[in-house]
Short mmCIF file of C-alpha atoms in Angstrom, two decimals:
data_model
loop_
_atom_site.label_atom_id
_atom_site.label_comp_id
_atom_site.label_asym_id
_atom_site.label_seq_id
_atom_site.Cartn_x
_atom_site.Cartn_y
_atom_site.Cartn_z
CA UNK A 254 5.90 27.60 -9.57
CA UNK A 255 8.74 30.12 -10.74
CA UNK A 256 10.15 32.71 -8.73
CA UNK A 257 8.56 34.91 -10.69
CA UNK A 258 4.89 33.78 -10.25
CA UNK A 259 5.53 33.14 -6.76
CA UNK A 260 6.28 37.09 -6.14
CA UNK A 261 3.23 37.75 -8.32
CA UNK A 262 0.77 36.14 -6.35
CA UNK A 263 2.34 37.24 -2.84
CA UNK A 264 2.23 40.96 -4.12
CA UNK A 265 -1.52 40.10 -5.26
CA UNK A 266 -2.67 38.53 -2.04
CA UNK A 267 -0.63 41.14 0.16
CA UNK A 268 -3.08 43.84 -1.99
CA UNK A 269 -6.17 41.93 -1.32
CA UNK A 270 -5.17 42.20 2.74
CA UNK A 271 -6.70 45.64 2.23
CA UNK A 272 -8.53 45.88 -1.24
CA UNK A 273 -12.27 46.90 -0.58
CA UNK A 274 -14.64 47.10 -3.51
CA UNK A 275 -14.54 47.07 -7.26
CA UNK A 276 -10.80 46.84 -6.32
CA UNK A 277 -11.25 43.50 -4.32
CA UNK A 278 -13.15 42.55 -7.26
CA UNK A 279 -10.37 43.08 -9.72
CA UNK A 280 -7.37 41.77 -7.49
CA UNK A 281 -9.51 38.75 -7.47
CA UNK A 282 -9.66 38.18 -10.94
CA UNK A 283 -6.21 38.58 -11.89
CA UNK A 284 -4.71 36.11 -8.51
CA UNK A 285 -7.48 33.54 -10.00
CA UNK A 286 -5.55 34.00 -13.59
CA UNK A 287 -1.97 34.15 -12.48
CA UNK A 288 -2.88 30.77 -10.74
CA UNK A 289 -4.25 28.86 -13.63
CA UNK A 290 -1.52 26.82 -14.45
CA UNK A 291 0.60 26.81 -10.79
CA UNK A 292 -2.60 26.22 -7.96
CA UNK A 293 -6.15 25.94 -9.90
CA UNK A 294 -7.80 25.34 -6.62
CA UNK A 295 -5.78 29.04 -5.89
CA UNK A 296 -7.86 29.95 -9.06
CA UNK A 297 -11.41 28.44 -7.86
CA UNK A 298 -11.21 30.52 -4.65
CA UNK A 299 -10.57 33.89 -5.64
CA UNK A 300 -13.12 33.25 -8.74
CA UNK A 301 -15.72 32.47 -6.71
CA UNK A 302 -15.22 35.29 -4.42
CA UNK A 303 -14.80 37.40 -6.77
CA UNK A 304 -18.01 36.25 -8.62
CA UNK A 305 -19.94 36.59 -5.22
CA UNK A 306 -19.05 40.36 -4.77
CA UNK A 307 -19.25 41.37 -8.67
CA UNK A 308 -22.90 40.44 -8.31
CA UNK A 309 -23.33 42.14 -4.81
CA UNK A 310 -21.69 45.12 -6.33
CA UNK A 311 -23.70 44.81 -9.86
CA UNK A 312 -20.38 43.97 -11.69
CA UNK A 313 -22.12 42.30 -14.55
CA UNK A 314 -19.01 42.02 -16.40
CA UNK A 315 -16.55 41.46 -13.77
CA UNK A 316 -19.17 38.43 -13.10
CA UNK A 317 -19.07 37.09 -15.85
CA UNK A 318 -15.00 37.20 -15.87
CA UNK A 319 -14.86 35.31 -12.92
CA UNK A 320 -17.41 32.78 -13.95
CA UNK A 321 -14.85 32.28 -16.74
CA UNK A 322 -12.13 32.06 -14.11
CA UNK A 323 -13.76 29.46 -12.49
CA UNK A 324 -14.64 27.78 -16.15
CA UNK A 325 -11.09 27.34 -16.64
CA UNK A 326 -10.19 26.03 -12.36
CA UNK A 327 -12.60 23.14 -13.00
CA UNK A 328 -11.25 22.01 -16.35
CA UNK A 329 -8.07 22.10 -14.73
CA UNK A 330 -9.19 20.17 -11.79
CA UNK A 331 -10.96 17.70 -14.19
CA UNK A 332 -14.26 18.80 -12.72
CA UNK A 333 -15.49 19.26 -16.22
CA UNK A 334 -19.38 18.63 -15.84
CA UNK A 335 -19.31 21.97 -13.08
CA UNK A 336 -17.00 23.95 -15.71
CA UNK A 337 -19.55 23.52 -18.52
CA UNK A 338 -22.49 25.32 -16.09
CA UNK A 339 -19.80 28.02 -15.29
CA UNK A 340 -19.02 28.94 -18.66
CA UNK A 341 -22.25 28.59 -19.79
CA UNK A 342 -23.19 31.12 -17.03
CA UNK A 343 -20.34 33.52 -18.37
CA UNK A 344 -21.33 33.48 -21.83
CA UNK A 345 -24.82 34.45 -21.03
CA UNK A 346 -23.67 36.94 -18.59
CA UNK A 347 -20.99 38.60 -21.06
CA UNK A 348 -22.86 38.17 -24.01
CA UNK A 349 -26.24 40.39 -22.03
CA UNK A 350 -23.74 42.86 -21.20
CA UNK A 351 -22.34 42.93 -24.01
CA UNK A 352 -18.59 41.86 -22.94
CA UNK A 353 -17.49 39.93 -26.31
CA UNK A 354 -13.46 39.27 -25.53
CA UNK A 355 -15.08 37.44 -22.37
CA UNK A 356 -17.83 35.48 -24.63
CA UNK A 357 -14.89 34.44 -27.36
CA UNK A 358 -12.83 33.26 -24.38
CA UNK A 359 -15.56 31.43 -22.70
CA UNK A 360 -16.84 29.78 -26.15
CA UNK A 361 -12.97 28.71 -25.95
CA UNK A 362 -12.46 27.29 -22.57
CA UNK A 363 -16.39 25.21 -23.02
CA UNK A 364 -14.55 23.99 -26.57
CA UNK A 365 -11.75 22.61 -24.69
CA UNK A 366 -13.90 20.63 -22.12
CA UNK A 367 -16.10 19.12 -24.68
CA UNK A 368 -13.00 18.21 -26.90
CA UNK A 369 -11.19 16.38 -23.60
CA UNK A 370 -14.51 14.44 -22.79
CA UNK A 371 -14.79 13.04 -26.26
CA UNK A 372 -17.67 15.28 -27.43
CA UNK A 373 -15.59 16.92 -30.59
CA UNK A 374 -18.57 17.90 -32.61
CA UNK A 375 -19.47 20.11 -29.39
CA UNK A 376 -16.40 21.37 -29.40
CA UNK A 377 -15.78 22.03 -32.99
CA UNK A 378 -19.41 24.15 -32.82
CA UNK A 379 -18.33 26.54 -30.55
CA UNK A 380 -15.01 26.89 -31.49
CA UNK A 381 -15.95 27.82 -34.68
CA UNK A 382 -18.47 30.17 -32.85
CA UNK A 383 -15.92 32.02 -31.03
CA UNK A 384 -13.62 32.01 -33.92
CA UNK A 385 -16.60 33.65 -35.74
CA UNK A 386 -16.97 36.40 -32.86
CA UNK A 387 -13.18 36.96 -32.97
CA UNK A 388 -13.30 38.49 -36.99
CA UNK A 389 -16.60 39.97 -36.41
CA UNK A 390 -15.28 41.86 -33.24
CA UNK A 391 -11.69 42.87 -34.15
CA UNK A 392 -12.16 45.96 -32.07
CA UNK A 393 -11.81 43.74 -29.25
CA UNK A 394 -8.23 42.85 -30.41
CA UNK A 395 -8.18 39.26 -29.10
CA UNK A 396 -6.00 37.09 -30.55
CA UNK A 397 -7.07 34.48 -33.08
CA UNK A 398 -4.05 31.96 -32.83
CA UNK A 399 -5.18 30.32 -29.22
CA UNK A 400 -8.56 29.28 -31.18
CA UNK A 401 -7.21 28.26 -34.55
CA UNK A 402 -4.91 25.81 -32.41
CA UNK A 403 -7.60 24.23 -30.61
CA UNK A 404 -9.32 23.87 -33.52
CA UNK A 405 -6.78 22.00 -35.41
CA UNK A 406 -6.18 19.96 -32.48
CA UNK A 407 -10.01 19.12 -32.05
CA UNK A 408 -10.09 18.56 -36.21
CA UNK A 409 -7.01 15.98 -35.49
CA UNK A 410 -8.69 13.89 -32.70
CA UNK A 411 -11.58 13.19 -35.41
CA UNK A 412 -9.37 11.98 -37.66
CA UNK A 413 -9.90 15.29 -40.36
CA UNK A 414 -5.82 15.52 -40.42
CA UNK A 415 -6.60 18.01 -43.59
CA UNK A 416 -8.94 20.52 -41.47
CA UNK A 417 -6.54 20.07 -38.68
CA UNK A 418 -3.19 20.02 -40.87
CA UNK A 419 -5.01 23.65 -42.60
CA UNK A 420 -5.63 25.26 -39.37
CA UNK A 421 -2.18 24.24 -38.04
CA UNK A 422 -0.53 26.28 -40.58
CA UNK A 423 -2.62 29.09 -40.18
CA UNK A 424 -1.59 29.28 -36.84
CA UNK A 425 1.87 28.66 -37.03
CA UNK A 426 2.01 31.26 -40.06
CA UNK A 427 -0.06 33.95 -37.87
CA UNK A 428 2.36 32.99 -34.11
CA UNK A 429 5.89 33.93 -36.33
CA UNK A 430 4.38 36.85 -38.21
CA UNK A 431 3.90 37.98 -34.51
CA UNK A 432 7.16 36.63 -34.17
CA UNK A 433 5.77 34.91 -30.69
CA UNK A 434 8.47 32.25 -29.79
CA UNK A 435 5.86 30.86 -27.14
CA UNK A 436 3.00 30.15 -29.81
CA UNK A 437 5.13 28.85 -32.45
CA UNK A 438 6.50 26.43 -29.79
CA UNK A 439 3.31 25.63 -28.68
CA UNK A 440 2.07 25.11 -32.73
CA UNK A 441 5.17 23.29 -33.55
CA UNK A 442 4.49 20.72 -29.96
CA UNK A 443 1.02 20.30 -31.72
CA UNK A 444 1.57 19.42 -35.10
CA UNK A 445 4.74 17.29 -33.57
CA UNK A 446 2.08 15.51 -31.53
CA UNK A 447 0.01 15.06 -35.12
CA UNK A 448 2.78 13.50 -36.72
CA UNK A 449 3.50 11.11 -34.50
CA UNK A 450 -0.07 10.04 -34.23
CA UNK A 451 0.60 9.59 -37.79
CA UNK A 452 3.69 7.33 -36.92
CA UNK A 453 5.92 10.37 -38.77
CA UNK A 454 8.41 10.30 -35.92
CA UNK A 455 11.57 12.24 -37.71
CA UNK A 456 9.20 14.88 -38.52
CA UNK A 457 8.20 14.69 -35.18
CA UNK A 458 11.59 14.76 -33.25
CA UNK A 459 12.27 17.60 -35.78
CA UNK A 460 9.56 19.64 -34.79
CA UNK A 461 10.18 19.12 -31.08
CA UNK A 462 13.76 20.03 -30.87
CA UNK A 463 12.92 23.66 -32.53
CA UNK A 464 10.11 23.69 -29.21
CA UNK A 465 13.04 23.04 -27.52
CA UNK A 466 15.50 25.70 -29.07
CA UNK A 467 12.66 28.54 -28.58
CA UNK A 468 12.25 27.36 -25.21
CA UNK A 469 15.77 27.07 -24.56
CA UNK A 470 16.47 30.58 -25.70
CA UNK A 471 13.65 32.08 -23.93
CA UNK A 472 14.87 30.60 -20.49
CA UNK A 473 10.88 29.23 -20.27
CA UNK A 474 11.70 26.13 -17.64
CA UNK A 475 8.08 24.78 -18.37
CA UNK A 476 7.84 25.08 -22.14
CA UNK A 477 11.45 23.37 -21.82
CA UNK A 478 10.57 20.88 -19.84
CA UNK A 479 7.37 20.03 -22.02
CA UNK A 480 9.65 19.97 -25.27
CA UNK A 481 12.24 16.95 -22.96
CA UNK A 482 9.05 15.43 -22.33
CA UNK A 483 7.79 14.90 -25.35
CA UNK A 484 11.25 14.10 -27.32
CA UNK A 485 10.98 11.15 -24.74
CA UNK A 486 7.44 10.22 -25.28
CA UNK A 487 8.36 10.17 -29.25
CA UNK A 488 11.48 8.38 -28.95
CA UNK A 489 9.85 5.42 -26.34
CA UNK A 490 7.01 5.07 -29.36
CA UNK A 491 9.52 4.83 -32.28
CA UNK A 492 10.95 1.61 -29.52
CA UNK A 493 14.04 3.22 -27.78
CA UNK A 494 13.28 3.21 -24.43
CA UNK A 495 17.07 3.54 -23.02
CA UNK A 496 17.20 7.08 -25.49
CA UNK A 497 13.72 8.18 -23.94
CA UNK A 498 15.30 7.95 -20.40
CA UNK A 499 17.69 11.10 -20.70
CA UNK A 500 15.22 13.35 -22.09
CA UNK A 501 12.35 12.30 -19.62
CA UNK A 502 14.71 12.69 -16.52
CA UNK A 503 15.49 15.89 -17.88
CA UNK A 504 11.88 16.60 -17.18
CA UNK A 505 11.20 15.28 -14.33
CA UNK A 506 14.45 17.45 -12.71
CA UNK A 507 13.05 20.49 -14.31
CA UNK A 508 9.40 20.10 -12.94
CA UNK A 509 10.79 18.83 -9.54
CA UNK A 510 12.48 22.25 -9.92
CA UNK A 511 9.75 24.39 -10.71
CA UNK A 512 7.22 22.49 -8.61
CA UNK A 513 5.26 21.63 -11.48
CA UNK A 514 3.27 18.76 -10.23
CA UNK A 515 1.41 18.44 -13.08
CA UNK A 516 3.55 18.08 -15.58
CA UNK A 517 6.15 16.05 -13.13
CA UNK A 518 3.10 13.19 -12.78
CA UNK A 519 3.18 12.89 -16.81
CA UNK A 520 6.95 12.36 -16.84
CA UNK A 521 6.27 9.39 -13.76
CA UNK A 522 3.84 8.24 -16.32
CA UNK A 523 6.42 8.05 -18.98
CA UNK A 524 9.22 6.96 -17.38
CA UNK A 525 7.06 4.06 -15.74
CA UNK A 526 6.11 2.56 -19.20
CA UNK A 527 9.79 3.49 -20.51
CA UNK A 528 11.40 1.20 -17.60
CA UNK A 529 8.20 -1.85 -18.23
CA UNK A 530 10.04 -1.79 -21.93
CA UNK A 531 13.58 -2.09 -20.48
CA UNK A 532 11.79 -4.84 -18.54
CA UNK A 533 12.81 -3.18 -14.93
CA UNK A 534 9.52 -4.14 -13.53
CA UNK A 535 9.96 -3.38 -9.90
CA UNK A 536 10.75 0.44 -10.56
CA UNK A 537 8.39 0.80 -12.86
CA UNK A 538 5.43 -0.67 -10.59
CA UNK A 539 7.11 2.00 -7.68
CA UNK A 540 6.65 4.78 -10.25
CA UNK A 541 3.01 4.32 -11.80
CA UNK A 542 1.91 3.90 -7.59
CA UNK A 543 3.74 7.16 -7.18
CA UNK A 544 2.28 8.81 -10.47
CA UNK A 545 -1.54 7.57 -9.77
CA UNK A 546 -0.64 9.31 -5.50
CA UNK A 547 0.56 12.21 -7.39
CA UNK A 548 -2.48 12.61 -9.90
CA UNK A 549 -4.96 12.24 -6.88
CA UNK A 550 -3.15 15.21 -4.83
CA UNK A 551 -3.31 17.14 -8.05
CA UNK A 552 -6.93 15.77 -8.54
CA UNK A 553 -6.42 14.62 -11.84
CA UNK A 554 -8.78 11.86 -11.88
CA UNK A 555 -8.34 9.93 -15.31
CA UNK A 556 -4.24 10.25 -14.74
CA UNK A 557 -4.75 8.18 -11.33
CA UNK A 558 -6.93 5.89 -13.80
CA UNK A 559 -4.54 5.43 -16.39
CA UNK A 560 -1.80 4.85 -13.99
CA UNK A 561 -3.75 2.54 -11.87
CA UNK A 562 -4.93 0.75 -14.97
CA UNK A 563 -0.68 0.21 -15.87
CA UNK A 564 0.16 -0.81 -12.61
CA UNK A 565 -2.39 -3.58 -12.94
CA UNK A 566 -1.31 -4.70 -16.20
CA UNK A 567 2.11 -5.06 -14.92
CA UNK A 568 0.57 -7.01 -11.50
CA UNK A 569 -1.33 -9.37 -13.81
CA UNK A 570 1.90 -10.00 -16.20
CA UNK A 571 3.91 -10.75 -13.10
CA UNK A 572 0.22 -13.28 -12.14
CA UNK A 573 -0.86 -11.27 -9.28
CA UNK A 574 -4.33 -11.90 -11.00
CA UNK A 575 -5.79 -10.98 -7.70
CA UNK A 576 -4.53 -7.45 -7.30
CA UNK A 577 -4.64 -6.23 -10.61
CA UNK A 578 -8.08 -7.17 -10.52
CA UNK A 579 -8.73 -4.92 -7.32
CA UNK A 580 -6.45 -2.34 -8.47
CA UNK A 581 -8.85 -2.29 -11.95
CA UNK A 582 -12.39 -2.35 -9.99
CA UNK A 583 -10.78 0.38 -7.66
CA UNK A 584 -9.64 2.91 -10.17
CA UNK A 585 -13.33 2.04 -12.53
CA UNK A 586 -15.17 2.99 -9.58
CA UNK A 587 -12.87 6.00 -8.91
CA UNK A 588 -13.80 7.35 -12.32
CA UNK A 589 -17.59 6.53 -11.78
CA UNK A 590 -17.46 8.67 -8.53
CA UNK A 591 -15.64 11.79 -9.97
CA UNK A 592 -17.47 11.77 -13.72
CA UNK A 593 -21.18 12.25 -12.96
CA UNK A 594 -24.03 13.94 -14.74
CA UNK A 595 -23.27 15.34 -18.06
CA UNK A 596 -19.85 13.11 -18.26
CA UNK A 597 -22.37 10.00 -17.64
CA UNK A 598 -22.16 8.91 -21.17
CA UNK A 599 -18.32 9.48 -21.18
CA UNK A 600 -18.08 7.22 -17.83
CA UNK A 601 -20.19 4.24 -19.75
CA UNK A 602 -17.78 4.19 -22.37
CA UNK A 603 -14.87 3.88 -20.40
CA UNK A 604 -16.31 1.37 -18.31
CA UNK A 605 -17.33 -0.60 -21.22
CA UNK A 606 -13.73 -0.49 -22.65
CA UNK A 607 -11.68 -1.81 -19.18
CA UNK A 608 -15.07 -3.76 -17.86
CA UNK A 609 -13.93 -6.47 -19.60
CA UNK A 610 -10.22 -6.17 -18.97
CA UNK A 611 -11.66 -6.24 -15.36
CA UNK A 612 -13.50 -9.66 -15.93
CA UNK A 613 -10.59 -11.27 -17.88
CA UNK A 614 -8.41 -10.57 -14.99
CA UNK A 615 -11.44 -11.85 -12.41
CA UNK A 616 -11.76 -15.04 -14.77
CA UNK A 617 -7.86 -15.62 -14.67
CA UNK A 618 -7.53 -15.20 -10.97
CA UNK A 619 -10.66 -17.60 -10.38
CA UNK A 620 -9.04 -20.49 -13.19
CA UNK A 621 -5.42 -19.55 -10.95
CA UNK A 622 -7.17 -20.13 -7.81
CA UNK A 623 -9.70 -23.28 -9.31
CA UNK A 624 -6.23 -24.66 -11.00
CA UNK A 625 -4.50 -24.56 -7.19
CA UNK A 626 -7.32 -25.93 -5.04
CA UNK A 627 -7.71 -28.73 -7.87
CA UNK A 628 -3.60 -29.85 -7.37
CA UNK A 629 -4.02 -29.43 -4.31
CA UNK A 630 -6.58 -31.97 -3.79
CA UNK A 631 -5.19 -34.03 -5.77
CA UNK A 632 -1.77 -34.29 -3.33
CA UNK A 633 -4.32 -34.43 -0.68
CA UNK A 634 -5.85 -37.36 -1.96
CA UNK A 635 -2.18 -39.25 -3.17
CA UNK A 636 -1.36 -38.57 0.35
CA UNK A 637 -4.38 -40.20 1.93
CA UNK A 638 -3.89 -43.42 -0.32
CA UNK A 639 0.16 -43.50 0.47
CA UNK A 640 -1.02 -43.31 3.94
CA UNK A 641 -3.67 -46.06 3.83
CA UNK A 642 -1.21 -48.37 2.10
CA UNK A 643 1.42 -47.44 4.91
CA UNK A 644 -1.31 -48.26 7.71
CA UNK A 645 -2.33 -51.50 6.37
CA UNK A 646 1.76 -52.49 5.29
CA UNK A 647 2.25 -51.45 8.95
CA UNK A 648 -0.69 -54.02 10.50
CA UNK A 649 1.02 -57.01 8.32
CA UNK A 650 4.07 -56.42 9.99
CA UNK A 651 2.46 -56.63 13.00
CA UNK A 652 0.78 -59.84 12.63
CA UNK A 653 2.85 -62.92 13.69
CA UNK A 654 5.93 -64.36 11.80
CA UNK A 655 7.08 -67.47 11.22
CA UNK A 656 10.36 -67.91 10.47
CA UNK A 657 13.28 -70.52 10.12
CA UNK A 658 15.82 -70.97 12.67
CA UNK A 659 18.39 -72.25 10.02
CA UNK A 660 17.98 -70.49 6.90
CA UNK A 661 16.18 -67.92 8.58
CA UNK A 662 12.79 -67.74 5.68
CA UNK A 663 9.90 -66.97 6.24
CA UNK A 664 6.53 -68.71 5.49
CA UNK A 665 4.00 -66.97 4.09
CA UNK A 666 0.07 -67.46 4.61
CA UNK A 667 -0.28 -69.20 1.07
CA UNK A 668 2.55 -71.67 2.81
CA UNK A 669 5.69 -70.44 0.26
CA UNK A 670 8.90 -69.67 2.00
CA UNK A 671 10.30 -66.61 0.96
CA UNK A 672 13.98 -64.76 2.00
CA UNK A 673 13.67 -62.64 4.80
CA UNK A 674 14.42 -59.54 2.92
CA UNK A 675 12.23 -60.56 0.45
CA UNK A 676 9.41 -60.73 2.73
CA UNK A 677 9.75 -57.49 4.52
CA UNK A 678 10.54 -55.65 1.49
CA UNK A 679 7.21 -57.05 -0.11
CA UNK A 680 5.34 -56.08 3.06
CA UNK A 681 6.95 -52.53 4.03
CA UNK A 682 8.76 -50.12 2.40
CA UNK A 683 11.84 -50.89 3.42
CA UNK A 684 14.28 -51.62 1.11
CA UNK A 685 17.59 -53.78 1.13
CA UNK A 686 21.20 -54.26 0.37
CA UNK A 687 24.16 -55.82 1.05
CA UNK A 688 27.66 -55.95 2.78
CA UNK A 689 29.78 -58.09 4.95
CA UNK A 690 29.80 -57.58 8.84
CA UNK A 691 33.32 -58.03 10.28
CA UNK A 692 33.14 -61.25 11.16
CA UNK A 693 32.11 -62.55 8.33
CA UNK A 694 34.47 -60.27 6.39
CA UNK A 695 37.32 -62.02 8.24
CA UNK A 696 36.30 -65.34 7.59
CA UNK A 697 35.38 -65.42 4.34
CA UNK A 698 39.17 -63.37 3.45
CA UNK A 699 41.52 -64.30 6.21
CA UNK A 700 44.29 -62.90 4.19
CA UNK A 701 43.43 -59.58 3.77
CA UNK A 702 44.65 -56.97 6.28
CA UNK A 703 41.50 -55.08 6.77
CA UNK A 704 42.35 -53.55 10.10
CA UNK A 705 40.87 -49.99 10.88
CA UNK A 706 39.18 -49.92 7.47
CA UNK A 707 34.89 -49.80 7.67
#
């Protein structure tokens, strides 16, 4: 959070300490917007009161502002199946009294939630809708660029790069005839993220170092550290991980900075998969556990998937079959718990994409552990005969021997007479060889001075 927000919502909730009224009502609604993007659970509480005393008061449109309020705090808290039945609610509210810049924005906020659950015809329908409302109301004066962005960005995740490419350029052309550094920034970060879908990664890098430049020149430490992000994320596609690095721990100091946690868990993200390319495992295993921690305080719920998901891929690479597979069933029933109801559909597909990638890693750790217990055995069992023929060498050596006095042979039970060594070497596993005792040494070379020598 800036310093600047921070005073805003101290002043706000220092008001409310005394606010009464339609005035409660209002203070309400703009702490739960000045909060979107720094606390959305800040947002969710003063919606929600504010709802609750708009309709005691018989606010109808100040209702159905907050319901929009709290729209928006659910789709930030990935709570996206409750967000749908609050904007719903607003629409219906605004729309019966008659409140069109709050239908257009509501229409606009239910677009985004359908287009980040997959459901992009949904989307596309009522952004068109509220694009519709938009020309037929211009008395309202709301601002057409937010919509025609989402809608190229909805047209681009269905693959219609024309549509999307068309409305892209509408908006860009419409942000600098405003001459709005913060919505061509925000067009140029989208159509950068097109092209690099597209695998056009100059264009890319060219269209996120002018995000930067605005950014830069506005002194906006968010929109700045967004444009380092994604120069990293495009340079660790195009394959230069150690070029990423700078720009992503640009980020990361710049959302430590502003404490914005959000955005700092995408950079962990990044910079996890940018140091499992430089193949520094270790850190980047530390960093995807402390990006998943990160996106559960935040409560983003598919980030701690998707970083959960990594983390096991890197546990299985390094053959900790076992964990990964945990870490997998753990973060698939995570997701199964959080997306219920309307996202039920959404939840199935998932599952049925990293179900498998959760058997596969189940199958490996059970052919690992199958593989072990099966060598294992099989020392067990080499043991057990090198044992048996130790016993029953051991009880021959036991028995009996006879054995010259003179040559000093001995005679076996078929009656040969073998060498001593011979003998004992057959029937133990001793082994044998040979050197000359002093004695012997001395009388076999009388002439050599072998004194003190072994």
């Amino acid at each position: 959070m800036s310093s600047t927000e921070q005073e805003k919502a101290l002043l706000l909730q220092e008001q409310l300490t005394t606010a009464e009224g339609a005035t409660r009502v209002d203070l309400l609604i703009e702490l739960a917007h000045a909060s979107w993007y720094i606390d959305p659970r800040q947002t969710e509480s003063a919606a929600l009161e504010a709802h609750h005393l708009a309709v005691e008061l018989g606010l109808q449109r100040k209702s159905a502002e907050a319901l929009n309020h709290l729209g928006i705090a659910m789709y930030m808290l990935q709570q996206y199946d409750d967000g749908e039945d609050y904007l719903n609610q607003a629409i219906a509210e605004a729309r019966e009294a008659k409140y069109n810049r709050v239908v257009i924005n509501a229409y606009s906020n239910l677009g985004a939630i359908y287009s980040v659950r997959g459901q992009y015809s949904e989307a596309l329908t009522v952004m068109y809708h509220a694009l519709t409302w938009i020309e037929e109301h211009p008395e309202e004066g709301v601002d057409p660029w937010p919509m025609l962005n989402n809608i190229a960005c909805t047209n681009n995740h269905i693959g219609d790069q024309d549509n999307s490419l068309a409305y892209h350029r509408r908006a860009l052309t419409l942000a600098r005839e405003h001459a709005d550094d913060a919505q061509i920034g925000t067009t140029l970060t989208n159509l950068g993220m097109m092209h690099r879908r597209r695998g056009q990664m100059d264009t890319a890098l060219r269209m996120y170092h002018e995000t930067l430049a605005l950014a830069q020149k506005a002194q906006a430490g968010r929109r700045i550290a967004r444009a380092f992000s994604e120069l990293g994320e495009t340079l660790l596609q195009t394959g230069k991980p150690a070029e990423a690095m700078p720009y992503l721990l640009e980020a990361e100091k710049l959302n430590r900075k502003l404490e914005n946690y959000r955005g700092l868990q995408a950079v962990w993200a990044s910079l996890a998969h940018a140091l499992t390319s430089l193949k520094r495992y270790e850190e980047a295993k530390e960093l995807h556990a402390l990006a998943a921690r990160l996106a559960r305080r935040v409560g983003l719920v598919m980030n701690e998937f998707y970083n959960k998901r990594d983390l096991a891929k890197l546990l299985d690479r390094e053959g900790e079959c076992e964990r990964a597979a945990k870490l997998m069933d753990e973060s698939l029933r995570l997701v199964e718990e959080r997306e219920t109801g309307k996202s039920a559909a959404y939840t199935g597909e998932l599952n049925a994409r990293y179900l498998g990638e959760l058997q596969r890693l189940r199958t490996v750790h059970m052919e690992r552990a199958n593989n072990e217990l099966e060598s294992a055995n099989d020392l067990l069992k080499r043991r057990q005969r090198e044992l048996a023929d130790t016993l029953s060498r051991a009880r021959e050596m036991r028995k009996l021997i006879r054995i010259c006095p003179t040559c000093l042979k001995v005679r076996e039970d078929e009656g040969y007479w073998s060498r001593i060594e011979v003998y004992i070497s057959e029937h133990s596993r001793t082994e044998f060889s040979h050197s000359l005792c002093p004695q012997c040494m001395k009388a076999l070379y009388p002439d050599l001075d072998l004194e003190g020598e072994s």
